[in-house]
Short mmCIF file of C-alpha atoms in Angstrom, two decimals:
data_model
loop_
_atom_site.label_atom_id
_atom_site.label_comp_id
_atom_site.label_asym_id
_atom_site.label_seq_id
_atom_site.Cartn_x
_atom_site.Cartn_y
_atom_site.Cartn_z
CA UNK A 111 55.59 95.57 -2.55
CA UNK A 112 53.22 93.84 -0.16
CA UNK A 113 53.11 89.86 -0.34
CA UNK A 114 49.74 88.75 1.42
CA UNK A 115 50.27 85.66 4.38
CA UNK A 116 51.09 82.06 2.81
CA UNK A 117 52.46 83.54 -0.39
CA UNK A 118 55.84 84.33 -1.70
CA UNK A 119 57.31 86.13 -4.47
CA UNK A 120 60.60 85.19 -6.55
CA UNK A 121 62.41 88.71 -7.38
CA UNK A 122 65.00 89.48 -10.38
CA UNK A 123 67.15 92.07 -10.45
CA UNK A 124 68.54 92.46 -14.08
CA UNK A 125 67.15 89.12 -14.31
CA UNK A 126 68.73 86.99 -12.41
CA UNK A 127 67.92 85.93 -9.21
CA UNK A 128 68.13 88.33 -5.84
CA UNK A 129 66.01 87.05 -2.95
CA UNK A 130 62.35 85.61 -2.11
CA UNK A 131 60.38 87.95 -0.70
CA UNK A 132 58.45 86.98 2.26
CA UNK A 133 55.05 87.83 3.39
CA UNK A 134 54.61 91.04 4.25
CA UNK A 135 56.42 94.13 3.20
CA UNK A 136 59.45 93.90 0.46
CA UNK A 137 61.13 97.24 -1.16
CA UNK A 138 62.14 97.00 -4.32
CA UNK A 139 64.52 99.11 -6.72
CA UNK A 140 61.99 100.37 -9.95
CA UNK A 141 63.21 99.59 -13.21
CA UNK A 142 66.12 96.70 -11.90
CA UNK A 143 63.69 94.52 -9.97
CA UNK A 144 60.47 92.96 -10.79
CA UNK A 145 58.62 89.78 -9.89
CA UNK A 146 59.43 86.69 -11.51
CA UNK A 147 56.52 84.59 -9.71
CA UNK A 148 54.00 84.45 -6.90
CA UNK A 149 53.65 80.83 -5.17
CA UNK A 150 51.06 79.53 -3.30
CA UNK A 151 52.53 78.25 0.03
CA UNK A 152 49.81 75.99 1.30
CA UNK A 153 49.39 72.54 0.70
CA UNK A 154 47.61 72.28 -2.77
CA UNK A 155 45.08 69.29 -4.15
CA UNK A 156 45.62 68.30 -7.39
CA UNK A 157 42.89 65.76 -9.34
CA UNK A 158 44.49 64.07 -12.18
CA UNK A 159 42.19 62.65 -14.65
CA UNK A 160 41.66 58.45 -15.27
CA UNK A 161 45.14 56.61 -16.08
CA UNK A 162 44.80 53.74 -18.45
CA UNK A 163 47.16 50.99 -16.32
CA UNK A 164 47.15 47.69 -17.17
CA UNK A 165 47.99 45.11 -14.29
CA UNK A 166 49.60 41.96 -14.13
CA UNK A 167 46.90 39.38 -15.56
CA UNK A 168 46.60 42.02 -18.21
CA UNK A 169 43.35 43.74 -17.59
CA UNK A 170 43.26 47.61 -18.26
CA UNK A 171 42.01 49.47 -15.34
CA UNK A 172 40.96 53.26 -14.83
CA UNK A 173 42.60 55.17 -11.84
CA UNK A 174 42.15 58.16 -10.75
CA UNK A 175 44.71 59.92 -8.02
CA UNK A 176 44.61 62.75 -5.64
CA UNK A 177 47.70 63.99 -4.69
CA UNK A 178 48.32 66.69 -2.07
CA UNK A 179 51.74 68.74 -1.78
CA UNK A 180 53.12 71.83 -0.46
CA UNK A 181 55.76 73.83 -2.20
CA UNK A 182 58.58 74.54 0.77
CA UNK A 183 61.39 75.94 -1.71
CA UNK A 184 59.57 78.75 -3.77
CA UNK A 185 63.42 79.55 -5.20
CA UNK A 186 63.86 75.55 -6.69
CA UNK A 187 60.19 75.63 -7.62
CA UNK A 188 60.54 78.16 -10.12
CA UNK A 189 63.96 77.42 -11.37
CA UNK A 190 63.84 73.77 -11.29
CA UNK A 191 61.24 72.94 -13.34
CA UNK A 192 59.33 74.63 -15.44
CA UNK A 193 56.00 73.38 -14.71
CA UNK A 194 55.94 71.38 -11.17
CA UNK A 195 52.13 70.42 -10.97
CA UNK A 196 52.33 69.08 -14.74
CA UNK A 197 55.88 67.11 -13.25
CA UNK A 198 53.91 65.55 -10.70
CA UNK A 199 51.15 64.29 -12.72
CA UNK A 200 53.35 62.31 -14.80
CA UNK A 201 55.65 61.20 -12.25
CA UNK A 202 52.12 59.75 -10.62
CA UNK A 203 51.23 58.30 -13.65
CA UNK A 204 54.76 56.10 -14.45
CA UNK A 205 54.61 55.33 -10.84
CA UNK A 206 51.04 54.26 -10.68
CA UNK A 207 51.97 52.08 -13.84
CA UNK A 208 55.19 50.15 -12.12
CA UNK A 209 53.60 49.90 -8.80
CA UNK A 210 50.22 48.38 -10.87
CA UNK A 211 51.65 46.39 -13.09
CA UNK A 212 53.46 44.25 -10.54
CA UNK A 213 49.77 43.89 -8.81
CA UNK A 214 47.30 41.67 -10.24
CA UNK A 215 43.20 42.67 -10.48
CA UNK A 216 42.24 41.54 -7.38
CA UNK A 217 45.20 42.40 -4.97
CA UNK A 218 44.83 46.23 -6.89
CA UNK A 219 41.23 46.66 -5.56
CA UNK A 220 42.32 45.26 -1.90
CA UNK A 221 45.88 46.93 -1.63
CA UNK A 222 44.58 50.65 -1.86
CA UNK A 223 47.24 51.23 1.86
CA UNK A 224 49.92 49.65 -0.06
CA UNK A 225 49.85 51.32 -3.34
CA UNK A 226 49.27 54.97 -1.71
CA UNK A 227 52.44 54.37 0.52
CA UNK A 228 53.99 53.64 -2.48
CA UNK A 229 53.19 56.49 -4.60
CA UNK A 230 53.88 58.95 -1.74
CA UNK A 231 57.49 57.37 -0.98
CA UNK A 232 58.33 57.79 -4.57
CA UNK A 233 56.96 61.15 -5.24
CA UNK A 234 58.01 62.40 -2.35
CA UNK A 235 61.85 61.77 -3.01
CA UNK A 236 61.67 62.80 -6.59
CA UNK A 237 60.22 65.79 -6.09
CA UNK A 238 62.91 66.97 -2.97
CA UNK A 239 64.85 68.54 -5.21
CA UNK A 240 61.45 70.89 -7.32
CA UNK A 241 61.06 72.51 -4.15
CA UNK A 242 57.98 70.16 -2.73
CA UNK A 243 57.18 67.84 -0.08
CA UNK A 244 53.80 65.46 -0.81
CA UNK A 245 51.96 64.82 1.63
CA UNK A 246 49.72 62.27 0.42
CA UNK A 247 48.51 60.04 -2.93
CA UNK A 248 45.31 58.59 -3.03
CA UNK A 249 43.34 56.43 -5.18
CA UNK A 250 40.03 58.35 -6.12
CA UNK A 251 38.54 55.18 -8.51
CA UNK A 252 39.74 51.99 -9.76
CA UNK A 253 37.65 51.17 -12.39
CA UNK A 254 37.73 47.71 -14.52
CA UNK A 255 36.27 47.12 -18.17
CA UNK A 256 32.77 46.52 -18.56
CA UNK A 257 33.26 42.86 -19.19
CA UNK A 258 35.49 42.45 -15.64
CA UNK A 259 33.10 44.38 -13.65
CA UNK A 260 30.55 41.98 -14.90
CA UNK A 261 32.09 38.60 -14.07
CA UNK A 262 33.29 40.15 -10.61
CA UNK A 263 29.40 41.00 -10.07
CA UNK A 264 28.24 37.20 -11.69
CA UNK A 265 30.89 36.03 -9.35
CA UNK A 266 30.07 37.90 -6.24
CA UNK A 267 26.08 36.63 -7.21
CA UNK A 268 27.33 33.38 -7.32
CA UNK A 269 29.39 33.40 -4.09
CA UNK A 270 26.57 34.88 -2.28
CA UNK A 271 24.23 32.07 -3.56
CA UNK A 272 26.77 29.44 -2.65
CA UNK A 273 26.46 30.67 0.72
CA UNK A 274 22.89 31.11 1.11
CA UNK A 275 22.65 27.58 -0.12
CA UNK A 276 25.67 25.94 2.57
CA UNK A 277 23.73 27.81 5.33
CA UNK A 278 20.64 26.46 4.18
CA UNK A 279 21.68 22.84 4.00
CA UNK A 280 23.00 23.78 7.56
CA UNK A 281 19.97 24.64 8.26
CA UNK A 282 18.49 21.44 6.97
CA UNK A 283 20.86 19.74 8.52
CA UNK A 284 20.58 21.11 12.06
CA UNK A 285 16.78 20.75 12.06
CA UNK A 286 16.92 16.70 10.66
CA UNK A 287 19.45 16.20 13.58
CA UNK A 288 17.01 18.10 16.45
CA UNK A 289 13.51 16.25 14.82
CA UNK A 290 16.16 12.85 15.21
CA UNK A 291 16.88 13.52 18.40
CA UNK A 292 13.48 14.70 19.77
CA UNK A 293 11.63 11.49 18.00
CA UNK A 294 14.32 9.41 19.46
CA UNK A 295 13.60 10.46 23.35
CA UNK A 296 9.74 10.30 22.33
CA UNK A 297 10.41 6.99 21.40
CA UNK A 298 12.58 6.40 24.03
CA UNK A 299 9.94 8.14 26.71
CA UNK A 300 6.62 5.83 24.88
CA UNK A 301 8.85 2.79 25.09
CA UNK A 302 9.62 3.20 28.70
CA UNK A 303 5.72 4.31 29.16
CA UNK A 304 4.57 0.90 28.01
CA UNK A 305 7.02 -0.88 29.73
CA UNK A 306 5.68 0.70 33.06
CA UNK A 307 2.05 0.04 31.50
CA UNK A 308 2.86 -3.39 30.89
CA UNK A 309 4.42 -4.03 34.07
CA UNK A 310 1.52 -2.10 35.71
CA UNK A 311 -0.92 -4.03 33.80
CA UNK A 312 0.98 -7.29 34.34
CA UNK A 313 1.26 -6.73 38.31
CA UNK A 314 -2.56 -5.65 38.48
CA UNK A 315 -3.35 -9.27 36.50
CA UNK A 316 -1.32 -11.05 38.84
CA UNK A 317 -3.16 -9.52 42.27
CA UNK A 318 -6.47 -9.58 40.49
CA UNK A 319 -6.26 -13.34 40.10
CA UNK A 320 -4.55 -14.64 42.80
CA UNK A 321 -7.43 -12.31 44.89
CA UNK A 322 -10.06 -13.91 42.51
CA UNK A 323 -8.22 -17.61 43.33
CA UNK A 324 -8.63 -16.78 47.00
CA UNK A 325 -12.03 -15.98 46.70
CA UNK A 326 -12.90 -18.83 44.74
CA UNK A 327 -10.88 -21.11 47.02
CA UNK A 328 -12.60 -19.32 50.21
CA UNK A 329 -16.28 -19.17 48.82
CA UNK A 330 -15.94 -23.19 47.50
CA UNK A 331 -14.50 -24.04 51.38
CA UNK A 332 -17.68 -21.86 53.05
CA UNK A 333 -20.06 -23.79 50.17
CA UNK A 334 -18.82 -26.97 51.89
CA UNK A 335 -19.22 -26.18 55.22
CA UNK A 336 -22.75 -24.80 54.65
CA UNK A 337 -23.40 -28.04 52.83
CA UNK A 338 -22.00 -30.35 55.66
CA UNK A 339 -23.84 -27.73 57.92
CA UNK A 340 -27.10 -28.21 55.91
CA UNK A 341 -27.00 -31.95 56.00
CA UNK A 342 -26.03 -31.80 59.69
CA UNK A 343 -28.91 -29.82 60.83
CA UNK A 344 -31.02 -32.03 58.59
CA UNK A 345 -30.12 -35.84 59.91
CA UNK A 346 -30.27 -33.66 63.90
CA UNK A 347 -34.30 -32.23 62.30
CA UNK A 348 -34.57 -35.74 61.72
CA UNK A 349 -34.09 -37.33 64.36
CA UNK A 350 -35.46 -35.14 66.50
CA UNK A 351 -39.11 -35.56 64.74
CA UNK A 352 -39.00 -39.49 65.33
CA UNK A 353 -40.25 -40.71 61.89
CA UNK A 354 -41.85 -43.71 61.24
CA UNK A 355 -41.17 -46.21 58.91
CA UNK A 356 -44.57 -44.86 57.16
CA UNK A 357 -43.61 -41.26 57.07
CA UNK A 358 -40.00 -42.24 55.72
CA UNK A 359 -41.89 -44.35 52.92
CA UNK A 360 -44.22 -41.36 52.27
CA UNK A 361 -41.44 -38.83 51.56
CA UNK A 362 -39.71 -41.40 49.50
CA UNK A 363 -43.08 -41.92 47.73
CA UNK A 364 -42.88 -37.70 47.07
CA UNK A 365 -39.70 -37.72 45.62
CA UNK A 366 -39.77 -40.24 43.05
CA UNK A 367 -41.87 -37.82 40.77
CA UNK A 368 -38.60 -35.99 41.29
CA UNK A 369 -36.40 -37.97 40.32
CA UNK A 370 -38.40 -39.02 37.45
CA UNK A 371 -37.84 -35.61 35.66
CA UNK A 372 -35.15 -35.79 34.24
CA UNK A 373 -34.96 -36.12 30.37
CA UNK A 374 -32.46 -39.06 30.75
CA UNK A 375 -34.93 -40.68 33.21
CA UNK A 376 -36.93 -43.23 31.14
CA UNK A 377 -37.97 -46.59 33.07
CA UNK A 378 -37.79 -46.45 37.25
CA UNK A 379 -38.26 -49.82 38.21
CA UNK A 380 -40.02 -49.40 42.29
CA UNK A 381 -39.00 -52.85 44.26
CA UNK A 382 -41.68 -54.70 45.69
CA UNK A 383 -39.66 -55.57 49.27
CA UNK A 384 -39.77 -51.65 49.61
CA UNK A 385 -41.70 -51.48 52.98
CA UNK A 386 -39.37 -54.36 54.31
CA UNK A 387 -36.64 -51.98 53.56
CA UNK A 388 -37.93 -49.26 55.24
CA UNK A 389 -38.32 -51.01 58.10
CA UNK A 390 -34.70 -52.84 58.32
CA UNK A 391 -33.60 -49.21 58.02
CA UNK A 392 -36.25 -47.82 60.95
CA UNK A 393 -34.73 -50.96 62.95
CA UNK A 394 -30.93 -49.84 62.31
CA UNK A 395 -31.80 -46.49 63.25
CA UNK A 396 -34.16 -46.40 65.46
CA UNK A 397 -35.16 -47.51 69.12
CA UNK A 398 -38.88 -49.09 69.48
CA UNK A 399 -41.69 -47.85 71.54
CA UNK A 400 -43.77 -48.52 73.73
CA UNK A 401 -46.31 -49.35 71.26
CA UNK A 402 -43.87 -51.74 69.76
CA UNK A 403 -43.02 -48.67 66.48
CA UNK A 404 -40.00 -47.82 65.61
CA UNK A 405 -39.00 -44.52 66.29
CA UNK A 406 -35.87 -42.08 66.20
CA UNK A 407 -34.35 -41.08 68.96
CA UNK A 408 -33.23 -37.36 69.13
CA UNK A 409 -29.58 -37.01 68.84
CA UNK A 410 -27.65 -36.03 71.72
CA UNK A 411 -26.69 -31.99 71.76
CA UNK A 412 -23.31 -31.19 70.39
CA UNK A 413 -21.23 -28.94 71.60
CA UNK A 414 -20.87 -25.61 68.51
CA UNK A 415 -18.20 -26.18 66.45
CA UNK A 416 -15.46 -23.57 65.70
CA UNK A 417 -15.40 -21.27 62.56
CA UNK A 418 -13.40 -23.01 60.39
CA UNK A 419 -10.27 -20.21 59.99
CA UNK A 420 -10.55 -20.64 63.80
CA UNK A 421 -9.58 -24.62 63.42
CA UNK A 422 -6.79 -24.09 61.16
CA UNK A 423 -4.65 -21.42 61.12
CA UNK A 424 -3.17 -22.56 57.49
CA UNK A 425 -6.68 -20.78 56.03
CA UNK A 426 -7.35 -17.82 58.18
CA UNK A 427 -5.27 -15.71 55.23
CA UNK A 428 -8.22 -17.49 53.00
CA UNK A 429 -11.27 -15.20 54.97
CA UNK A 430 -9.15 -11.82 55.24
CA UNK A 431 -11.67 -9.28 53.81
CA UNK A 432 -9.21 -6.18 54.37
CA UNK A 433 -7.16 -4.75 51.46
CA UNK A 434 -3.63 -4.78 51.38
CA UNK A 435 -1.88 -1.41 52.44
CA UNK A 436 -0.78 -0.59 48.64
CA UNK A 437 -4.17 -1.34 47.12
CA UNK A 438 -5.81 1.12 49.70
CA UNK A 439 -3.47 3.92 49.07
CA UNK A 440 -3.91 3.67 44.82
CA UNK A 441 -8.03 3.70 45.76
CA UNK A 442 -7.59 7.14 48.06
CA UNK A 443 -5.46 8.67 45.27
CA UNK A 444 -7.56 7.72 42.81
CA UNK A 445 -10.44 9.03 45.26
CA UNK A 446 -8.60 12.30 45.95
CA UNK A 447 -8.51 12.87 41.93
CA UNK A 448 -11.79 12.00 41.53
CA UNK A 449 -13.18 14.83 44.10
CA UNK A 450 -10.65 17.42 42.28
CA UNK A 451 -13.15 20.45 41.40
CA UNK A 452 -13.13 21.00 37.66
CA UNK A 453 -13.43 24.81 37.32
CA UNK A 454 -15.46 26.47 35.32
CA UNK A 455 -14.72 27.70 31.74
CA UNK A 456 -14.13 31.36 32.11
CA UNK A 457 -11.91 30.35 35.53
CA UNK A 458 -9.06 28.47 33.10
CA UNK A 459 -7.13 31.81 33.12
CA UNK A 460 -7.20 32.48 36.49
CA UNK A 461 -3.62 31.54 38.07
CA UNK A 462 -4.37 29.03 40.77
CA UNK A 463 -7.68 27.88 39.01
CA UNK A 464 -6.37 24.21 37.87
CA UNK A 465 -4.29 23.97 40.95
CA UNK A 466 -6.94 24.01 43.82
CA UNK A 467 -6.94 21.83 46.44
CA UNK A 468 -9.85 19.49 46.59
CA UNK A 469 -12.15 19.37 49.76
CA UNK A 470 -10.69 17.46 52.59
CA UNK A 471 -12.01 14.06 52.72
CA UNK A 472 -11.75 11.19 55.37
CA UNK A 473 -9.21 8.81 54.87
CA UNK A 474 -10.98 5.09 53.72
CA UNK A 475 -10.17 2.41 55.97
CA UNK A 476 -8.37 -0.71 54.47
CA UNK A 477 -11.85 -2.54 55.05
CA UNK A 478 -14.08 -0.24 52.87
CA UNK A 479 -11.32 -0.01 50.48
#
């Protein structure tokens, strides 16, 4: 008899048992032997159908197993049990049941390791002694009842939403907090703008009118020397011409019409003595003639007076023209950015278009400034 590779054969003689005959081979004696069985030697799958098991919060649940074994005694095999793959298919199934029913739904469908090692430890010693080792159990399918499966799904829906909404409120959350913060340093940066504008504004109002005070305060002081000047050169005209008492009471005589303008000018009462008058005052004043007339005398020459900010040095600060070195450098910025080129509209993209130098000016001196 020839046994193909990976197979074996159990041989009776008289029938009972002789010997296992190996691949390859094997005499036998004709009409006392004969062949009991042929096993497989290789490591078989076997796919047992659903198992009802019911778990520890009593919910049924469907599993299906794969087991995988490999008969190493063909001899205890045949002789210990009658049918080994129907043996392990209901030691699986008891198993599955006392390693389930200690589980409840939820640790079942996470704990697929666990309950495999289980199975395989337990089928593995019980069937030692058939003849085969297992080499592995696993769980094809755990399914629950219609009704479980869906709850699970409501409550995986529901989980899902509860996150979608927590990361939105984050969300929410995180964008309030940034638009807080970013209107806070706007706030912050416009606050601290119009405190620099107000400052700015309150320093310019300060220079402007103590500038405008010393300008006023200069112009009134040059108004009054120009007056004192005027009347000065006047009395020196005077005197110089030599009026007589009929020319003085001929000018007085023009400017009575004058005087008589005036809307609150209603009666001007002209004193008879007014020729004596005149001539007391040609007598005070002046020196008489040859021809016996009163005359002026011209005045003597007087030496030129001094400017006035040349008299006192208390008011030469008042006639100082120049600007101050601050006020000269804010006009030649403001110059410089005036003279910036403005380029033209299909320049803006160009790199280096906003950025160009203007043309070199010369610096203003403090005195134009």
């Amino acid at each position: 008899m020839v046994v193909p590779q990976a197979q074996s054969a159990v041989v009776e003689r008289l029938g009972r048992f002789r010997a296992v005959a190996d691949p390859g081979l094997n005499f036998l004696v004709p009409f006392l032997d004969r062949v009991r069985a042929r096993i497989d030697l290789r490591e078989q799958v076997v796919s047992f159908p659903p198992q009802p098991v019911i778990t520890q919060d009593n919910l049924t649940v469907s599993i299906d197993t794969v087991v995988y074994f490999q008969v190493t005694d063909s001899r205890s095999a045949v002789y210990e049990i009658s049918d080994y793959i129907i043996g392990v298919e209901q030691l699986t199934t008891t198993t599955l049941r006392n390693v389930v029913g200690g589980m409840s739904l939820e640790e079942t469908l996470t704990s697929r390791d666990a309950i495999n090692s289980q199975l395989r430890g337990v089928l593995d010693q019980e069937t030692g002694r058939w003849g085969i080792r297992v080499a592995r159990v696993e769980l094809k399918a755990i399914d629950p009842p219609p009704s479980i499966q869906d709850s699970m799904e409501k409550q995986m829906r529901a989980d899902r939403e509860k996150r979608a909404m927590i990361l939105n409120a984050e969300g929410q959350r995180e964008a309030a907090i940034k638009t807080a913060e970013g209107e806070k340093q706007a706030a912050i940066l416009a606050a601290e703008g119009e405190k620099q504008a107000a400052i700015l504004s309150a320093e310019a109002e300060r220079q402007s009118s103590i500038l405008r005070a010393q300008g006023e305060r200069a112009s009134r002081y040059l108004q009054a020397q120009g007056q004192a000047k005027a009347i000065e050169k006047v009395f020196a005209a005077v005197k110089r011409g030599k009026p007589t008492p009929e020319l003085l009471a001929y000018q007085y005589l023009q400017t009575l019409p004058q005087m008589a303008q005036g809307d609150a000018n209603k009666v001007w009462m002209v004193p008879s003595d007014f020729g004596k008058s005149l001539e007391g005052f040609a007598r005070m004043l002046g020196a008489p003639g040859e021809d016996g007339v009163f005359r002026y005398e011209p005045p003597k020459e007087e030496a030129p007076q001094e400017a006035p900010e040349d008299e006192d040095e208390s008011i030469r600060a008042w006639f100082d023209t120049s600007s101050t070195p601050e006020v000269a450098e804010a006009v030649r910025a403001a110059e410089a950015v005036a003279r910036k080129e403005v380029p033209a509209p299909g320049m803006l993209g160009e790199p280096g278009a906003l950025g160009q130098a203007p043309a070199s000016a010369p610096p203003a001196r403090p005195d134009q400034a």
